[in-house]
Amino acid sequence: MIDDYFKIALKNLKNRALRSWLTVLGVVLGVFLITSLLTFSEAIPRAVQEMLRQIGGDVIMVMPGEGIDISTYIGFASGLELGNEELEAVKRARGVDIVLEMPFQAENVRWRDQVETVLVWGLDFESGLEMIRDDMGWRISEGRYPRPGRREVILGQLIPRNFFPGIQPGDEITVSGRKFTVSGIMQSLGHRENDSTILFDIDDYRSVTGTREGTPVIMARVEQGHDLNVVISNIERSLEDTIARRRGEDSPSFTVLSSDAMLELVDTVLGAIQSVIIALSLVSVLVGSIGIMNTTFTSVNQRVKEIGVLKAVGAKKRDILAMFLIESGIIGLVGGLIGIASGISFAYFMAYLVNQNPEMIVEVQVQASPYLAIFAVLGSLFLGVVSGYLPAKKAADLNPVDALMYE
Amino acid sequence: MSSKPQIKLDKVKKTYRIGKIDLEVLKGIDLEVEAGEFIVLLGPSGSGKSTLLNVMSCLDVPTEGHVYLDGQDVSLLNEDQLAGVRGRKIGFVFQQFNLLHHLSALENVTLPAVFQGRSESQRKKRAADLLESVGLGERMDHTPPELSGGEKQRVAIARSLINDPEIIVADEPTGEVDTDTGKKIMGILTDLHEEGRTIIIVTHDLELVDYAQRVIRIRDGVLSEK
């Protein structure tokens, strides 16, 4: 019996093909927005988490600027920098083991006759190599780690592939008229941008970039036996003292966070963004739902006489109700399926576009969630049935005599 | 004639409320119909003949009085129970055919059987036989807009027979077709009567009286039989 209603419903929908598709489109837009935005926005925290996870739990990060600035977390792109005074202040704090600044900048790099613009990082090889090896898990895949003070550099995994094909350990590169020797090539760090950098000793970095100080982030490792939170407040106090002395005021312009706390912050901020996205998407779903209701009402009004005939020949209320609910359910379901397919595809496309942007330090990797897909399919089916209910009820409650006389 | 009438109307009144005025369309009608009768219900427009047919065919319930179908008081049934009774016992033929335009002739004929829960193969077989018997064996896959008025009415008659009802009610069945086609349709209804079915036709067309065993006249909601 249900399969008969299904066939009849399909015929009715086909009979009003244009209107049916327009209504489906209303649902598609809502589901499309929800799936694409949610899928994409879920990928951003994953990318940031991925980046932060490489940093061990006992590493503290000091960043310029106060409070939560989302641009700080997505790619350290705030433009603010910490200077040498701050670096020294962090070093003075009790319980701090190794302190590293990690400035970066784009520079023209020459290898043989080829010149490319590459992101160069500065790192104190003397104290920092140990930390990037042990706490951040960076590994050399070819050659060896560089020696401090010997004008040696290491290349990101993608430098030989995308910038200087054929370059190998032992080769020389030239930056700002100074020659450096490639000591090794790193294993992939998991992100395209990180893999496309050249790592210099901090003094070499300062001389080739012509900068004396400034770093978007300072990393500090907690000395064994010290409590993470105590060290964080030690660093804060030390920085506050420095700034107070320098400016004669005590307004802090820095943020001190453990990598775990930073993860939490990122989650909080992106969670808030997602809530807004969900709220906006729900509005569009509501619009789709009103569309289904409108179409079904119109359909009922256009078919009053037909409903009268069906009732005359023995259709009960639940038969009429079922027929119309199946119709609106099909609209919802088809809209949901198309919306999910297009939404997920669009999320992948957006991620592709974002990853094309060379300023993005993290790589956004979209993962289509099967739960979201199932939820969206069932949700849009439910939406169709719920939106169709009022008009279907109206149809089912029609008096057969009145309906038959309706012109 | 059997001892118990197939349809019995007992002091049936039907009142419609239009605005603040109560319009009494049926004014206390008593009527008994035996199984296998061929009745023509004659009356001018506004006489209440269609309302009477609706009440007799379980499409509507009386405001006062009782309607018995095979001894069962159908005036006490709710809407869904009435739909069940209509589906099983009564076949409808309408003046304007009332076919569903987007369904084929065959699908239109099978429709009432869907609500009785018959299997698809059963339905299709019977519908095809019925269309064959009204001379539309070649036109089964056509939709109503592709059929002539007479063909549409024959499809409607086939539809009325799909659940093998004992009673066929027809409201002006020849009203929308030409005289010759009208005669053919009345011929089919006469055949159905000869098979033993009760036929009740509502019309204002005096020519149909010739087919009837029994003519009932209605005027201003009151019967006069001759």
XYZ file of C-alpha atoms in Angstrom, chain B residues 46-224:
179
model
C -31.912 22.649 -6.027
C -34.487 19.973 -5.271
C -32.091 18.133 -2.982
C -31.555 15.149 -5.276
C -27.768 15.245 -5.095
C -27.867 15.643 -1.328
C -30.168 12.641 -1.133
C -27.784 10.630 -3.300
C -24.850 11.680 -1.094
C -26.676 10.506 2.014
C -27.733 7.228 0.368
C -24.199 6.555 -0.845
C -22.502 7.242 2.506
C -20.714 10.349 1.203
C -22.624 12.390 3.736
C -24.529 11.768 6.944
C -28.009 13.088 7.752
C -28.542 15.895 10.239
C -31.485 13.944 11.652
C -32.857 10.481 11.032
C -31.079 7.265 10.123
C -29.655 5.599 7.049
C -29.316 1.827 7.044
C -27.148 -0.010 4.562
C -27.638 -3.791 4.636
C -29.193 -3.294 8.056
C -26.240 -1.302 9.448
C -26.956 2.204 10.707
C -24.356 4.131 8.701
C -25.490 7.492 10.082
C -23.586 6.593 13.243
C -20.276 5.919 11.474
C -17.323 8.269 11.481
C -15.722 9.591 8.324
C -13.135 6.826 7.945
C -15.701 4.100 8.579
C -17.913 5.657 5.921
C -14.954 5.707 3.526
C -14.513 1.992 4.184
C -18.183 1.293 3.458
C -18.051 3.346 0.248
C -14.924 1.591 -0.895
C -16.391 -1.872 -0.394
C -20.046 -1.499 -1.297
C -20.590 1.487 -3.532
C -19.313 2.460 -6.957
C -19.450 6.109 -8.007
C -19.989 7.558 -11.476
C -19.879 11.352 -11.665
C -21.202 13.795 -14.205
C -17.735 15.280 -14.752
C -16.071 11.850 -14.694
C -13.651 13.014 -11.962
C -10.688 11.069 -13.258
C -7.142 11.933 -12.176
C -5.537 13.597 -15.162
C -1.978 12.512 -14.623
C -2.839 8.834 -14.206
C -3.511 6.458 -17.104
C -6.954 4.952 -17.656
C -5.715 1.711 -16.113
C -4.296 3.476 -13.060
C -7.495 5.471 -12.601
C -9.516 2.267 -12.614
C -7.236 0.556 -10.094
C -7.241 3.497 -7.645
C -10.215 2.483 -5.436
C -8.659 -0.981 -5.038
C -5.467 0.607 -3.627
C -7.440 1.781 -0.605
C -8.825 -1.720 -0.134
C -5.288 -3.056 0.028
C -5.532 -5.298 -3.044
C -2.256 -6.481 -4.523
C -1.002 -4.685 -7.597
C -1.218 -7.709 -9.894
C -4.776 -8.426 -8.758
C -5.772 -4.823 -9.311
C -4.224 -4.535 -12.740
C -5.735 -7.776 -13.961
C -9.230 -6.786 -12.884
C -8.866 -3.219 -14.157
C -7.728 -4.481 -17.556
C -10.691 -6.874 -17.735
C -13.093 -4.084 -16.810
C -11.656 -1.681 -19.383
C -11.910 -4.469 -21.938
C -15.558 -5.004 -21.023
C -16.416 -1.320 -21.573
C -14.633 -1.415 -24.928
C -11.453 0.420 -23.918
C -9.020 -2.487 -24.111
C -6.883 -0.524 -26.559
C -6.884 2.737 -24.603
C -5.682 1.583 -21.188
C -2.426 3.548 -21.204
C -4.007 6.813 -22.275
C -4.503 9.600 -19.776
C -7.917 11.302 -19.468
C -6.958 14.365 -21.546
C -6.311 11.954 -24.432
C -9.784 10.418 -24.175
C -13.179 11.590 -25.438
C -16.035 12.389 -23.041
C -17.700 9.031 -23.656
C -14.422 7.193 -23.154
C -13.779 9.052 -19.915
C -17.206 8.093 -18.602
C -16.572 4.461 -19.514
C -13.265 4.614 -17.628
C -15.198 6.063 -14.683
C -17.706 3.209 -14.870
C -14.881 0.676 -14.952
C -13.404 2.424 -11.898
C -16.728 2.188 -10.066
C -16.666 -1.586 -10.598
C -13.107 -2.350 -9.479
C -14.106 -3.375 -5.945
C -17.164 -5.261 -7.244
C -19.730 -3.147 -5.369
C -23.376 -4.107 -4.945
C -24.548 -0.566 -5.545
C -23.653 1.842 -8.356
C -24.624 5.479 -7.889
C -24.404 7.848 -10.821
C -24.915 11.606 -10.671
C -25.985 12.837 -14.125
C -23.859 10.180 -15.878
C -24.916 11.387 -19.331
C -24.773 15.083 -18.512
C -21.465 15.775 -20.252
C -21.759 13.500 -23.300
C -23.766 13.572 -26.531
C -27.009 11.641 -26.973
C -25.528 8.583 -28.692
C -22.748 8.244 -26.176
C -25.326 8.751 -23.426
C -27.287 5.812 -24.782
C -24.180 3.604 -24.759
C -23.444 4.552 -21.183
C -26.998 3.797 -20.135
C -26.619 0.470 -21.968
C -23.601 -0.381 -19.844
C -25.443 0.582 -16.663
C -28.389 -1.568 -17.763
C -26.000 -4.509 -18.244
C -24.649 -3.945 -14.739
C -28.210 -3.970 -13.428
C -28.807 -7.272 -15.185
C -25.760 -8.663 -13.393
C -27.723 -8.030 -10.213
C -26.379 -4.706 -9.035
C -28.477 -1.923 -7.596
C -28.323 1.139 -9.838
C -29.287 4.575 -8.563
C -29.134 7.422 -11.053
C -29.727 11.061 -10.247
C -30.777 13.226 -13.168
C -33.015 15.944 -14.426
C -33.060 14.281 -17.875
C -36.535 12.771 -18.418
C -35.237 10.411 -21.124
C -33.407 8.351 -18.549
C -36.742 7.470 -16.968
C -37.213 4.869 -19.734
C -34.396 2.756 -18.306
C -35.717 2.791 -14.767
C -37.696 0.155 -12.923
C -38.650 2.739 -10.390
C -38.743 6.512 -10.626
C -38.571 8.687 -7.573
C -39.237 12.379 -7.855
C -37.923 14.897 -5.426
C -38.953 18.506 -5.103
C -38.060 20.910 -2.305
C -36.619 18.092 -0.257
C -39.733 15.950 -0.303
C -40.240 12.718 -2.269
C -43.116 11.868 -4.530
